[in-house]
PDB file of N, CA and C in Angstrom:
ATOM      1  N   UNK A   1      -3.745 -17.417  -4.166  1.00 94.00           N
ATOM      2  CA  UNK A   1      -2.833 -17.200  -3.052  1.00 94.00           C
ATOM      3  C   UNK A   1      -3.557 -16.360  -1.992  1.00 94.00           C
ATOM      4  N   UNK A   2      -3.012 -16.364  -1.076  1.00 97.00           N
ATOM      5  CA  UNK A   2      -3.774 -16.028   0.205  1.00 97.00           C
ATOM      6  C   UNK A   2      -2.191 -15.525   1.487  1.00 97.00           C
ATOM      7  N   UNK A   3      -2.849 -14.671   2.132  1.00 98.00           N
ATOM      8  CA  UNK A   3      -1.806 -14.109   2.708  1.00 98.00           C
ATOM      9  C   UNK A   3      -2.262 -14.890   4.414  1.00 98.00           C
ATOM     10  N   UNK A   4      -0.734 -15.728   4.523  1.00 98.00           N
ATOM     11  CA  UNK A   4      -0.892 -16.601   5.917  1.00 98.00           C
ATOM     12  C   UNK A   4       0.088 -16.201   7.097  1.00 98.00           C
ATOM     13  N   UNK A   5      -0.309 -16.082   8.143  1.00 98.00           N
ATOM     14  CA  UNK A   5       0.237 -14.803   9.297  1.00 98.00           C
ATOM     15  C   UNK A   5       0.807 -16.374  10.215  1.00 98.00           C
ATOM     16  N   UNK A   6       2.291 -16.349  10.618  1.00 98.00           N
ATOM     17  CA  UNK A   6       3.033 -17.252  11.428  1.00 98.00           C
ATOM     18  C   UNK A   6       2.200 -16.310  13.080  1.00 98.00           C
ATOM     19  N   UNK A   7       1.836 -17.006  13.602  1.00 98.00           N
ATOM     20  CA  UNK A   7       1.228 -16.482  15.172  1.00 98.00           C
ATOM     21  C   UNK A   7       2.596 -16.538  15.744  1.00 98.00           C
ATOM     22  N   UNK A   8       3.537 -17.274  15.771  1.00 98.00           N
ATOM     23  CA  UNK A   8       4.992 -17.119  16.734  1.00 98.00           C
ATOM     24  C   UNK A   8       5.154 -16.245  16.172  1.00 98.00           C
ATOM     25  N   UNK A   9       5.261 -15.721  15.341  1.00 98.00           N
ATOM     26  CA  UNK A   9       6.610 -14.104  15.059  1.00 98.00           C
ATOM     27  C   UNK A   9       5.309 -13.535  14.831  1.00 98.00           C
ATOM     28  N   UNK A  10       4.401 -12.994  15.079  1.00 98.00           N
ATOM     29  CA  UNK A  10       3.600 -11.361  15.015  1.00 98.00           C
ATOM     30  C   UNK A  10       3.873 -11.147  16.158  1.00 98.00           C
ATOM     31  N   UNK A  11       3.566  -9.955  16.519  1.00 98.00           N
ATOM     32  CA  UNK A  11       4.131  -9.364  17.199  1.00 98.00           C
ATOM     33  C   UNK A  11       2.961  -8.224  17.622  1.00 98.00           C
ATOM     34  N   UNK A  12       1.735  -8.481  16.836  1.00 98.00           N
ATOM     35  CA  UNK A  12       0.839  -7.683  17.211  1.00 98.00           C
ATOM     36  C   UNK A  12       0.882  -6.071  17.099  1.00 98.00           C
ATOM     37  N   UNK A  13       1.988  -5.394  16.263  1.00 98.00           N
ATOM     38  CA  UNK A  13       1.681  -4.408  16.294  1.00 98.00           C
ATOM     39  C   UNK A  13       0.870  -3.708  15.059  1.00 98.00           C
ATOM     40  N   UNK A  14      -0.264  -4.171  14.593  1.00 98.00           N
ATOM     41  CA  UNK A  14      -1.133  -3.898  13.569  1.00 98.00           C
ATOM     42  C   UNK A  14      -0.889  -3.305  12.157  1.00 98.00           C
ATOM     43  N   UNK A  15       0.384  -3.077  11.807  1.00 98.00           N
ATOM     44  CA  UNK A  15       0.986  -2.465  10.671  1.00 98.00           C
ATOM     45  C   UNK A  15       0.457  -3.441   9.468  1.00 98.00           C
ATOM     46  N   UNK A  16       0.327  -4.789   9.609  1.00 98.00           N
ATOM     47  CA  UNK A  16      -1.116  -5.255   8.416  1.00 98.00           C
ATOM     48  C   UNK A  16      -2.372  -4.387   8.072  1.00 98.00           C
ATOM     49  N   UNK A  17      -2.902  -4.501   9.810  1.00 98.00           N
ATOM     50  CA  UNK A  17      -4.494  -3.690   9.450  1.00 98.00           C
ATOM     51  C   UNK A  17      -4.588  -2.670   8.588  1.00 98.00           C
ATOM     52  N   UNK A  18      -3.389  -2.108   9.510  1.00 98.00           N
ATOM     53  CA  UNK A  18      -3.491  -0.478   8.682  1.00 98.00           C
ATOM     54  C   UNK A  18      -3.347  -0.593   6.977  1.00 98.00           C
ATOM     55  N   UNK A  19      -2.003  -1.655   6.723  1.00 98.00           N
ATOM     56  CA  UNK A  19      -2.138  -1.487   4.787  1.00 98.00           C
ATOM     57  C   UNK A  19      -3.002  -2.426   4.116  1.00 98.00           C
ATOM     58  N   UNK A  20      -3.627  -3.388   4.755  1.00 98.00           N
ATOM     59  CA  UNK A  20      -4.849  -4.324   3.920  1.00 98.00           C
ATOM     60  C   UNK A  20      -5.663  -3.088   3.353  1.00 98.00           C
ATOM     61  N   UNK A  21      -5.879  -3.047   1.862  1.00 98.00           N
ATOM     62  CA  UNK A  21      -6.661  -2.402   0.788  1.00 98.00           C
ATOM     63  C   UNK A  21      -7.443  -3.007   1.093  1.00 98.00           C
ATOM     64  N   UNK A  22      -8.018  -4.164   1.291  1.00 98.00           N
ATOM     65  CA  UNK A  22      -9.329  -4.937   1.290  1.00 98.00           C
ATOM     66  C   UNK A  22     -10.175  -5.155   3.217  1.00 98.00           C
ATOM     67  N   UNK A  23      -9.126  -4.626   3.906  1.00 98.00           N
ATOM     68  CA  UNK A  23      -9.717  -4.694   5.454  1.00 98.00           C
ATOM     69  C   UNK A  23      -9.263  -6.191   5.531  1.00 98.00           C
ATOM     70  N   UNK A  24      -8.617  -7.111   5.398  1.00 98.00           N
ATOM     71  CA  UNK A  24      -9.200  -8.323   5.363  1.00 98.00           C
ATOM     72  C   UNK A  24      -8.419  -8.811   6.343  1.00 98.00           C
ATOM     73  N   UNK A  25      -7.573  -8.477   7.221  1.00 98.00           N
ATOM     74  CA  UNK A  25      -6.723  -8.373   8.087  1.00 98.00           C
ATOM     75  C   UNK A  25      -7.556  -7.979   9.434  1.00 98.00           C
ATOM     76  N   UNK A  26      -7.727  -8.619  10.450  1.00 98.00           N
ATOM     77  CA  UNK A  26      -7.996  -7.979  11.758  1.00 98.00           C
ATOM     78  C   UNK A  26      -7.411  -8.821  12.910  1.00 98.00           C
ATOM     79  N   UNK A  27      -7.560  -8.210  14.441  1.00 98.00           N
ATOM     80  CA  UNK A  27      -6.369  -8.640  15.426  1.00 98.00           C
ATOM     81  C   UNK A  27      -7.263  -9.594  16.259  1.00 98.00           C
ATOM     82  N   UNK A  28      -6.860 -10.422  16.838  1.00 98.00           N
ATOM     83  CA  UNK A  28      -7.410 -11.286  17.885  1.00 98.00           C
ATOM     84  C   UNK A  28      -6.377 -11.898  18.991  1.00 98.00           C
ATOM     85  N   UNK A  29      -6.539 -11.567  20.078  1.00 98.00           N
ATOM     86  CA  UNK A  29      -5.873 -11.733  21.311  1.00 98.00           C
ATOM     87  C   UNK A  29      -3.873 -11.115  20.703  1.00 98.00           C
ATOM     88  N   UNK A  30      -4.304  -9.987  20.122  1.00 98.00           N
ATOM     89  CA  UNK A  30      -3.187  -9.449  20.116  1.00 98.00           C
ATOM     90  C   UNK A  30      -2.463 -10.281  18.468  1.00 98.00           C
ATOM     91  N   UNK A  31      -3.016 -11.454  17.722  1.00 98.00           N
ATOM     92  CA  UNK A  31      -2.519 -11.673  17.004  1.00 98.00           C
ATOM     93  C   UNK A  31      -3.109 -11.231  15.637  1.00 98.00           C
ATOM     94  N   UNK A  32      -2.622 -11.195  14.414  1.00 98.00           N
ATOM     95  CA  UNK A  32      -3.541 -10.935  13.052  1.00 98.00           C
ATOM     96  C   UNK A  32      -3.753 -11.967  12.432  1.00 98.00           C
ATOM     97  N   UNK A  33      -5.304 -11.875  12.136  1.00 98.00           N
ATOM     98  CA  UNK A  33      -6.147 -12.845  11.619  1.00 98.00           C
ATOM     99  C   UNK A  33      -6.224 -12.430  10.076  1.00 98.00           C
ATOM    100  N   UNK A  34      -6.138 -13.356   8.839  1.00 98.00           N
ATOM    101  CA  UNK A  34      -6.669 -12.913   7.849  1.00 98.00           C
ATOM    102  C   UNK A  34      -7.832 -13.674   7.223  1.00 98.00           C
ATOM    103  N   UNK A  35      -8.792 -13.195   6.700  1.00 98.00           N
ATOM    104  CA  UNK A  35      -9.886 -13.181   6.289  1.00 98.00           C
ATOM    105  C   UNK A  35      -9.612 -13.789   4.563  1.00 98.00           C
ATOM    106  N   UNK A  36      -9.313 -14.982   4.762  1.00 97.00           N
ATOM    107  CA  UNK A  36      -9.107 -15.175   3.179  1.00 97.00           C
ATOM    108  C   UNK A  36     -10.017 -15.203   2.190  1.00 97.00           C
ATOM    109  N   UNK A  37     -11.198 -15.133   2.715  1.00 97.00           N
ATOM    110  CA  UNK A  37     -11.973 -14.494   1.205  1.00 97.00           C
ATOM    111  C   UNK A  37     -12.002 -12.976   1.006  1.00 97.00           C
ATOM    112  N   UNK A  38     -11.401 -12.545   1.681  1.00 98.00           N
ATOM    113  CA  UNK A  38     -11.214 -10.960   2.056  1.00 98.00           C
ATOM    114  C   UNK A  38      -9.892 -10.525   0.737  1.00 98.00           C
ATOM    115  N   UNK A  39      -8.702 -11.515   1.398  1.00 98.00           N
ATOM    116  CA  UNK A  39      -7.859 -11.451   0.987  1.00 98.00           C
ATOM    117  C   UNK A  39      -7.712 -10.916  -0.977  1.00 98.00           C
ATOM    118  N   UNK A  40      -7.185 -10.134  -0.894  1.00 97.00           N
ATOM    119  CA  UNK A  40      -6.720  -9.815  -2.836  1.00 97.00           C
ATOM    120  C   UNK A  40      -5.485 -10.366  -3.461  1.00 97.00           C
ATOM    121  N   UNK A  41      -4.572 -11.138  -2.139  1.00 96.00           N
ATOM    122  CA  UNK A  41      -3.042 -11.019  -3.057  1.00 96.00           C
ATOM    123  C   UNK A  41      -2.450 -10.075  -3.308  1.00 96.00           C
ATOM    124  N   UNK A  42      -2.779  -9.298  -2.751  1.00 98.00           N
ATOM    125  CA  UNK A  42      -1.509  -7.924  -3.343  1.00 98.00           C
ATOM    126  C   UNK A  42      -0.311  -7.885  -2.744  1.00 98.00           C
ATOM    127  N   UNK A  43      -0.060  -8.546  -1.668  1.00 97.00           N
ATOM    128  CA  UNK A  43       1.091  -8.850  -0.668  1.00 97.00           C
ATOM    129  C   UNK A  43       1.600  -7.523   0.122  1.00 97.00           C
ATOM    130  N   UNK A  44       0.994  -6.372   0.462  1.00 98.00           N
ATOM    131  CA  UNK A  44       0.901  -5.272   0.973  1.00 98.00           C
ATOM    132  C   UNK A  44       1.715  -5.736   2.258  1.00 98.00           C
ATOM    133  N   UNK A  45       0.787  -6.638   2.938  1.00 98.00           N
ATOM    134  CA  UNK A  45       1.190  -6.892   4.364  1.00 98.00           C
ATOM    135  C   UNK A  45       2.662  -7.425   4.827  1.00 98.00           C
ATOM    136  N   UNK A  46       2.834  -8.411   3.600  1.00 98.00           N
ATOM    137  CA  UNK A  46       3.912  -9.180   3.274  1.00 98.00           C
ATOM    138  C   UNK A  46       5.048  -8.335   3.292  1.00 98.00           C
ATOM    139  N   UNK A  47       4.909  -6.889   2.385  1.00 98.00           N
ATOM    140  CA  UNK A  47       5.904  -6.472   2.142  1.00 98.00           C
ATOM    141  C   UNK A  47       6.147  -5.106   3.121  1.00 98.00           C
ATOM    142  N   UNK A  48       5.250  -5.008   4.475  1.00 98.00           N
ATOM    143  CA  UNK A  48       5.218  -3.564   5.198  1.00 98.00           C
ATOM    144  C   UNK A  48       5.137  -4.687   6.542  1.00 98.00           C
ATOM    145  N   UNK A  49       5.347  -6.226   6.664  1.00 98.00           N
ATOM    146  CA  UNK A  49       5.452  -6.690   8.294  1.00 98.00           C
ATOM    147  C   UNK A  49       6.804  -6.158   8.745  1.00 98.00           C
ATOM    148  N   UNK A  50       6.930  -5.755  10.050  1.00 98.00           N
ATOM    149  CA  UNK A  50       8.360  -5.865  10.677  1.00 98.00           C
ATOM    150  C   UNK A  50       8.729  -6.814  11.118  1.00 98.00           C
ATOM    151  N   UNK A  51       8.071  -7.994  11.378  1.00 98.00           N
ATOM    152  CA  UNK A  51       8.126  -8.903  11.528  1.00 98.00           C
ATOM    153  C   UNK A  51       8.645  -9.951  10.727  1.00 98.00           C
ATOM    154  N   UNK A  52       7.885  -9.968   9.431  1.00 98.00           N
ATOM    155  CA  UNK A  52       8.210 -11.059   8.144  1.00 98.00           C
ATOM    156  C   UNK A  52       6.961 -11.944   9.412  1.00 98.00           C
ATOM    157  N   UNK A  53       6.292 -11.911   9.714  1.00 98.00           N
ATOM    158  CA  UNK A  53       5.441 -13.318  10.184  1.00 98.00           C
ATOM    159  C   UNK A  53       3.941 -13.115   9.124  1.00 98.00           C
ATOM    160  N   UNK A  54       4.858 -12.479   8.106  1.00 98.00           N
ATOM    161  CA  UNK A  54       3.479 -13.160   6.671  1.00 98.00           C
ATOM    162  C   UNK A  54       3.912 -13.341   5.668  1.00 98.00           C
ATOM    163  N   UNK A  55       2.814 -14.638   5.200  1.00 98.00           N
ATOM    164  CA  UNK A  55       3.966 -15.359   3.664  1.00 98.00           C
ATOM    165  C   UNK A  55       2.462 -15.335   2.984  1.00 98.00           C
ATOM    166  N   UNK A  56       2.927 -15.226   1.757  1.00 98.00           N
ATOM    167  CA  UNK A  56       1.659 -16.383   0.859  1.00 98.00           C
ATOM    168  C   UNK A  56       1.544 -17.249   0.234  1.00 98.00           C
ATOM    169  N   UNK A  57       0.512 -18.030   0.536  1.00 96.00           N
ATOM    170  CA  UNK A  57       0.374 -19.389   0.315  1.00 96.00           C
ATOM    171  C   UNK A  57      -0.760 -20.084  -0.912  1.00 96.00           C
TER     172      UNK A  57
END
């Protein structure tokens, strides 16, 4: 599994970056990119978006 970021609902305010344990999370034109070999599955991001614009897949 792999953590997959909806680009319509982020919202860009980096609250992924900050809890990815692995860094594997970073921003591009305001949106979050994830790095899926980066990725661990721990669903950190999943469970700290305000958004909900991350699922895993």
């Amino acid at each position: 599994m792999v953590a997959v970021v909806d680009a319509d609902k982020c919202t860009g305010c980096e609250t992924c970056v900050d809890v990815c344990p692995s860094e594997a999370i970073h921003m591009e034109d305001g949106i979050a990119v994830v790095d899926a070999d980066a990725c661990v599955d721990c669903e950190s991001c999943v469970d700290e978006c305000p958004a909900e614009a991350i699922h895993m897949e």
